XYZ file of C-alpha atoms in Angstrom:
480
model
C 3.805 15.935 24.164
C 1.798 16.999 26.845
C -1.479 18.905 27.634
C -2.871 20.756 30.625
C -6.550 21.442 29.515
C -9.131 23.654 31.278
C -12.447 22.421 31.872
C -14.314 24.811 29.900
C -15.646 22.481 26.674
C -18.808 21.160 25.909
C -20.239 18.468 28.099
C -21.018 15.083 26.492
C -23.792 14.158 29.417
C -23.156 15.885 32.343
C -22.580 19.752 33.144
C -19.011 20.690 32.048
C -16.642 20.476 35.210
C -16.336 22.362 38.262
C -20.129 23.329 37.884
C -22.601 22.036 40.048
C -25.312 19.605 38.753
C -28.764 21.381 38.650
C -31.835 19.639 40.245
C -34.471 19.363 38.139
C -36.878 20.461 41.159
C -34.859 23.781 41.639
C -32.319 24.459 44.113
C -29.570 27.037 45.249
C -26.396 25.944 42.941
C -23.628 28.075 41.504
C -23.095 27.722 38.021
C -21.123 29.455 35.009
C -22.729 31.763 32.794
C -21.855 29.574 29.861
C -23.943 26.670 31.550
C -26.794 28.803 32.623
C -27.134 29.877 28.780
C -27.606 26.519 27.932
C -29.578 25.377 31.031
C -32.355 28.227 30.717
C -31.328 30.245 27.554
C -34.247 30.867 24.939
C -33.496 27.680 22.965
C -33.522 29.022 19.241
C -31.736 32.020 20.252
C -29.516 29.930 22.249
C -28.819 27.373 19.442
C -28.126 30.196 17.043
C -25.798 31.892 19.041
C -24.119 28.658 19.077
C -23.798 28.096 15.881
C -21.803 30.595 13.764
C -18.414 29.287 14.306
C -19.083 25.399 14.073
C -20.878 26.277 10.903
C -17.586 28.497 9.445
C -15.264 25.449 10.218
C -17.720 22.668 8.757
C -18.894 24.267 5.692
C -15.352 24.748 4.870
C -13.901 21.287 5.629
C -16.465 19.811 3.868
C -18.363 21.806 1.467
C -16.083 24.345 -0.020
C -12.808 22.557 -0.048
C -14.332 19.729 -2.255
C -15.855 22.106 -3.893
C -13.445 24.541 -4.978
C -11.173 21.202 -6.282
C -14.527 20.130 -8.548
C -14.963 23.870 -9.770
C -11.186 24.126 -11.099
C -11.151 20.134 -12.317
C -14.386 20.668 -14.730
C -12.228 22.762 -16.970
C -10.240 20.014 -17.512
C -13.495 18.139 -19.439
C -16.208 15.791 -18.142
C -13.372 12.937 -17.412
C -11.896 14.597 -15.214
C -14.564 15.820 -12.885
C -15.851 12.284 -13.131
C -12.461 11.060 -11.787
C -12.979 12.792 -8.850
C -16.169 12.275 -8.642
C -15.054 8.387 -7.772
C -12.714 9.546 -5.200
C -15.332 11.900 -3.208
C -17.062 9.402 -1.458
C -13.684 8.024 0.269
C -12.208 11.737 0.846
C -15.680 12.663 2.808
C -15.428 9.436 4.785
C -11.951 9.935 5.806
C -13.052 13.800 6.872
C -16.078 12.836 8.389
C -14.533 9.934 10.911
C -11.324 12.320 11.717
C -13.504 15.270 12.055
C -17.067 14.418 12.956
C -16.551 10.889 14.788
C -13.212 10.349 16.336
C -12.811 13.624 16.640
C -15.783 14.353 18.809
C -14.466 11.821 21.246
C -11.317 13.603 21.474
C -13.046 16.755 22.000
C -15.222 15.196 25.009
C -12.302 13.221 26.141
C -10.475 16.569 26.445
C -12.881 18.126 27.654
C -12.711 15.438 30.752
C -9.165 15.224 30.842
C -5.884 16.688 32.091
C -2.047 15.683 31.475
C -1.434 13.946 27.891
C -4.399 12.710 26.770
C -4.738 14.709 23.458
C -1.584 13.335 22.486
C -3.029 9.903 22.573
C -5.340 10.911 19.815
C -2.719 12.238 17.440
C -1.238 8.373 17.632
C -4.473 7.654 16.614
C -4.825 10.026 13.932
C -1.322 8.784 13.105
C -2.446 5.332 12.751
C -5.925 5.668 11.164
C -3.982 7.796 8.517
C -1.565 5.174 7.917
C -4.959 2.765 7.514
C -6.361 5.181 4.631
C -3.026 6.011 2.795
C -2.598 2.702 2.614
C -5.499 1.268 1.758
C -5.956 4.019 -1.370
C -2.722 4.521 -2.309
C -2.141 0.016 -2.781
C -6.063 -0.181 -3.386
C -6.985 2.204 -5.197
C -6.766 0.792 -9.021
C -8.716 -2.163 -7.896
C -11.155 0.102 -6.027
C -11.748 2.699 -8.808
C -12.303 0.037 -11.391
C -14.899 -1.389 -9.381
C -16.854 1.650 -9.033
C -16.882 2.056 -13.121
C -13.641 3.975 -13.653
C -11.723 3.114 -16.681
C -9.175 5.457 -19.253
C -9.195 8.725 -18.687
C -11.487 8.418 -15.930
C -9.576 5.833 -14.106
C -6.140 7.982 -14.595
C -7.904 11.202 -13.301
C -9.328 9.478 -9.783
C -5.908 7.818 -9.512
C -3.832 11.676 -9.879
C -6.399 12.784 -7.002
C -6.425 10.078 -5.162
C -2.824 9.790 -4.314
C -2.438 13.279 -3.894
C -5.601 13.345 -1.532
C -4.717 9.959 0.739
C -0.593 10.619 0.546
C -1.512 13.550 2.960
C -4.066 11.829 4.913
C -1.426 12.802 7.846
C -2.764 16.430 7.528
C -6.205 15.903 7.528
C -6.281 13.492 10.381
C -3.712 15.619 12.517
C -5.857 18.774 11.448
C -8.884 16.570 12.757
C -7.270 16.309 16.257
C -5.993 19.308 16.848
C -9.598 20.861 15.568
C -11.420 18.706 18.431
C -8.275 19.781 20.717
C -9.853 23.439 20.569
C -12.815 22.747 19.896
C -12.902 21.148 23.165
C -11.150 23.893 24.900
C -13.946 26.077 23.866
C -12.482 28.274 21.704
C -14.551 28.122 17.982
C -14.059 31.294 16.866
C -10.128 30.194 16.572
C -10.988 27.557 14.683
C -12.978 29.801 11.949
C -10.442 32.395 11.695
C -7.535 29.475 10.807
C -10.124 27.613 8.756
C -10.555 30.954 6.469
C -7.621 31.695 5.840
C -6.425 28.695 4.963
C -9.714 28.008 2.514
C -8.063 31.899 1.163
C -4.697 29.944 0.521
C -6.879 26.939 -1.372
C -8.399 28.972 -3.570
C -5.432 30.491 -4.601
C -3.257 27.276 -4.872
C -5.548 25.200 -7.078
C -5.799 27.090 -10.331
C -1.735 27.482 -10.017
C -1.126 23.835 -9.502
C -4.109 22.546 -12.147
C -3.182 24.908 -15.028
C 0.443 26.229 -14.371
C 1.276 29.342 -13.633
C 5.018 31.462 -14.397
C 7.650 28.709 -13.527
C 5.089 26.222 -12.034
C 4.165 23.567 -14.468
C 0.678 22.359 -14.883
C -0.444 19.469 -12.254
C -3.776 18.831 -13.792
C -5.893 17.055 -11.903
C -3.407 16.136 -8.656
C -3.063 19.650 -8.855
C -6.061 20.284 -7.024
C -5.444 17.447 -4.516
C -1.955 18.894 -3.877
C -3.885 22.104 -3.251
C -6.099 20.549 -0.952
C -3.222 18.404 1.230
C -1.346 22.045 1.575
C -4.451 24.055 2.887
C -4.941 21.194 5.563
C -1.084 21.582 6.177
C -1.363 24.795 6.841
C -4.530 24.946 8.832
C -2.766 22.104 10.979
C 0.239 23.981 11.413
C -1.257 27.102 12.865
C -3.859 24.981 15.462
C -0.176 23.164 16.458
C 1.494 26.814 17.124
C -1.708 28.463 18.416
C -1.732 25.230 21.272
C 2.152 25.774 21.924
C 2.171 29.853 22.464
C 0.707 29.659 25.617
C -2.272 31.839 24.596
C -4.938 29.342 25.368
C -5.802 27.007 28.289
C -4.211 23.841 26.744
C -0.306 23.968 27.471
C 2.002 21.611 24.967
C 5.160 19.621 26.479
C 7.046 17.073 24.718
C 8.458 15.561 27.897
C 7.006 13.162 29.974
C 4.451 11.347 28.198
C 3.725 7.705 29.053
C 1.005 6.366 26.904
C -1.829 4.837 28.747
C -4.562 2.273 27.802
C -7.482 4.010 29.555
C -6.704 7.087 27.970
C -6.673 5.131 24.387
C -9.747 3.663 25.620
C -11.447 6.976 26.660
C -11.342 7.954 22.882
C -11.922 4.733 21.339
C -15.167 3.474 22.929
C -17.003 6.470 21.672
C -15.007 7.382 18.470
C -15.275 3.881 16.999
C -18.837 3.476 17.199
C -19.287 6.735 15.909
C -17.397 6.129 13.071
C -19.709 3.141 11.934
C -22.404 5.932 10.573
C -20.027 7.804 8.108
C -18.894 4.420 7.182
C -22.059 3.278 5.959
C -23.254 6.848 4.946
C -20.456 7.152 2.176
C -20.276 3.036 1.590
C -23.434 3.921 0.491
C -22.615 6.844 -1.454
C -19.580 5.150 -3.115
C -21.607 2.053 -4.337
C -24.522 4.389 -5.676
C -21.289 5.884 -7.548
C -20.818 2.833 -8.747
C -24.237 2.018 -10.444
C -23.999 5.748 -11.532
C -20.567 4.968 -13.020
C -22.254 2.449 -15.354
C -24.184 4.891 -17.012
C -21.120 6.707 -18.935
C -19.354 9.461 -18.012
C -21.628 12.318 -18.375
C -24.008 10.456 -15.570
C -20.934 9.853 -13.428
C -19.774 13.727 -13.715
C -23.333 15.013 -12.989
C -23.922 13.067 -10.669
C -20.544 14.075 -8.877
C -21.289 17.571 -9.549
C -25.081 17.013 -7.820
C -24.203 15.306 -4.797
C -22.099 17.573 -3.842
C -24.714 20.059 -3.103
C -26.367 17.121 -0.898
C -22.790 17.561 0.957
C -23.484 20.949 2.046
C -26.198 19.457 4.277
C -23.783 17.775 6.889
C -21.951 20.692 7.511
C -24.780 23.396 8.403
C -26.306 20.020 10.022
C -23.146 19.587 12.081
C -22.896 23.105 13.331
C -25.983 23.232 14.485
C -25.888 20.176 15.821
C -22.681 20.523 17.669
C -24.661 23.667 19.871
C -27.556 21.424 20.196
C -25.261 18.418 21.203
C -24.067 20.973 24.502
C -27.680 21.656 25.147
C -29.265 18.442 24.902
C -25.921 16.864 27.007
C -26.296 19.543 29.542
C -29.982 19.548 30.391
C -29.912 15.766 30.841
C -26.932 15.740 33.121
C -28.805 18.250 34.787
C -32.125 15.879 34.896
C -34.069 18.219 32.717
C -34.957 16.042 30.307
C -38.308 18.473 29.019
C -35.874 21.308 27.835
C -33.478 18.712 26.397
C -36.076 16.814 24.013
C -37.078 20.867 23.428
C -33.540 21.846 22.435
C -33.453 18.613 19.878
C -36.607 19.234 17.816
C -35.934 22.854 17.745
C -32.841 22.251 16.049
C -34.033 20.126 13.762
C -36.860 22.729 12.612
C -34.199 25.139 12.088
C -32.391 23.127 9.947
C -35.044 21.465 8.313
C -36.235 24.780 6.776
C -32.376 25.736 5.842
C -32.031 22.906 4.516
C -35.397 22.835 2.496
C -34.558 25.973 0.702
C -31.472 24.554 -0.494
C -33.294 21.604 -1.907
C -36.392 24.282 -3.479
C -33.530 25.828 -5.205
C -32.377 22.485 -6.397
C -35.939 22.195 -7.546
C -36.248 25.784 -8.999
C -32.939 25.864 -10.617
C -31.096 22.812 -11.019
C -28.718 23.887 -13.875
C -27.448 27.033 -11.761
C -25.259 24.634 -9.292
C -24.056 22.571 -12.207
C -23.109 25.396 -13.760
C -20.655 26.348 -11.247
C -18.283 23.001 -12.095
C -18.969 22.363 -15.963
C -20.103 24.215 -19.507
C -20.629 20.274 -20.538
C -24.683 20.746 -21.235
C -25.030 16.678 -20.541
C -23.192 16.522 -16.830
C -25.720 19.492 -16.273
C -28.529 17.723 -17.269
C -27.637 14.668 -15.746
C -26.742 16.999 -12.450
C -30.252 18.122 -12.875
C -32.286 15.001 -13.144
C -30.483 13.811 -9.772
C -31.406 17.025 -7.722
C -34.748 17.784 -8.895
C -35.788 14.348 -7.230
C -33.175 14.017 -4.485
C -33.615 17.483 -3.567
C -37.235 16.719 -2.253
C -35.728 14.346 0.361
C -33.232 16.497 1.777
C -35.252 17.941 4.687
C -35.655 14.105 6.055
C -32.238 13.514 5.647
C -31.223 17.100 7.869
C -33.920 16.216 10.672
C -32.054 12.428 10.926
C -28.574 13.925 11.255
C -29.970 16.449 13.722
C -31.467 13.702 15.716
C -28.667 11.688 15.317
C -26.730 14.257 17.279
C -29.314 13.851 20.066
C -28.915 10.364 20.531
C -24.981 10.693 20.714
C -25.414 13.132 23.029
C -27.169 10.627 24.844
C -25.163 8.240 24.913
C -27.094 6.242 23.040
C -25.384 5.571 19.121
C -27.594 2.409 18.339
C -30.956 4.338 16.324
C -28.386 6.526 14.432
C -26.834 3.019 13.226
C -30.012 1.955 12.245
C -30.841 4.567 10.473
C -27.808 4.741 8.653
C -28.263 1.003 7.991
C -31.523 1.399 6.731
C -30.280 3.861 4.254
C -27.822 1.771 2.586
C -30.274 -0.791 2.526
C -32.796 0.772 0.623
C -30.202 2.593 -1.817
C -28.068 -0.188 -2.266
C -31.302 -1.959 -2.914
C -33.024 -0.164 -5.126
C -30.096 0.776 -7.056
C -29.561 -2.821 -7.676
C -32.607 -3.136 -8.848
C -32.650 0.440 -11.495
C -29.208 -1.028 -12.846
C -30.096 -4.678 -12.859
C -33.880 -4.797 -13.452
C -35.916 -2.075 -14.168
C -33.450 0.119 -16.210
C -34.579 3.149 -15.019
C -30.996 5.017 -15.374
C -30.540 7.951 -13.492
C -33.635 8.813 -12.749
C -34.380 5.550 -11.006
C -31.175 6.015 -9.281
C -32.149 9.164 -7.822
C -35.486 8.143 -6.558
C -33.333 5.152 -4.475
C -31.023 8.045 -2.912
C -34.285 10.007 -2.314
C -36.016 6.804 -0.314
C -32.726 5.994 0.925
C -32.919 9.674 2.928
C -36.463 9.597 4.131
C -36.213 6.152 5.677
C -33.357 7.410 7.644
C -35.080 10.571 8.686
C -38.320 8.770 9.560
C -36.185 5.891 11.968
C -34.635 8.948 13.661
C -38.013 10.835 14.083
C -39.700 7.927 15.114
C -37.404 6.573 17.738
C -36.732 10.160 19.266
C -40.225 10.257 19.448
C -40.435 7.381 21.187
C -38.151 8.347 23.760
C -35.924 5.622 22.984
C -33.077 8.352 23.756
C -33.462 8.162 27.453
C -31.935 5.636 29.938
C -34.048 3.797 31.684
C -32.347 5.544 34.586
C -33.184 8.427 33.468
C -35.411 9.292 35.846
C -33.055 10.320 38.042
C -30.413 13.488 37.345
C -27.021 12.413 37.272
C -23.788 13.624 36.442
C -21.577 10.983 34.628
C -17.974 11.328 33.817
């Protein structure tokens, strides 16, 4: 399979190939309209124009898909919902690495390369899918027991986990093809495909979970099968689109030669970027384990509440994708002041939106929980967590946006340090609560909120100090 790629996608540290670097002091240049928009358009209006397609994809991928499963599984009772809650951090880890970490690296590489680079991304995706499948299918029972699962909870966790991770290849192939399409500058195609696939997912979940006609009830496993099926449908649609000749990418299966430099081009960015979601989701997994020690109701309530926290990620990523293009393009053009303003503007926009979600959590915490469970204990515990953790949602969103700005500047260190600090605060604080103070879910919610504040504060301080700039940032450049 070979790919011929047009050079119209978002740059990482440079203007799109085929355009001329714009001197910071002015001068006559010829640049395409999209690049001119990134360099000269009103910042807030441009961000709002670039965000919708990416918002649709990310919200469906991360927020809606997982929430639909939990909504129907919650009808099977608190143990089933608690079991799915144990799997949730690991499922989110795989999705974020496949799409936001390794996927961004593939998109950036596709935007620069021609030839067979994207098939190298598919090889990496297959290898990562094998890793996740083997780890969770073999080690799942031990891991979910370590996180506090036993009895009905463990059975539900394994049923859901085995269905999800047996189909890990569908997640990774979809992530790679999504990145290829995004790298060719066609996010609208992604929005259409993802919406159609999610409609299929919504239809399949109740049929497979509860049964319908000749279809037997599969319980918790049915939710996982429905999710994998919708992802497979999405991947098939994108593959067809890329092979149809209707896009700037042409697929062919002949003449592919694997080259180390092409693997390096993806992995040198993708591997460091993958560390951040690993830290975030391992932190969440440990926190889930702490909550599991408090009982079935607390675990189910926490699992419901934390899904609202995960709405922050696709919303932030949706704005961050456009902001990344603006920051990277302006850095490549030597316009560092505009790059900085773009990042702060995106952070302010996202903080306002996420602040509204946090306010919703404070004012009506049981409203969200009622979507997943009618059990009073589950709703109460979800409300306890949300009314505390929701206060820190804006801090988390600001950190996510500024972390993407560091990525645009090819400076991944500070986002990693922020994620590491969050992990230390949450794990350390959670251990203190569970084994020391005994403050229960309230104490764990405080630890979670403190971790989000620490993450956001580190990114704000580092970005404000100009640590996103390279030492040679005083001179315009157009690296490749």
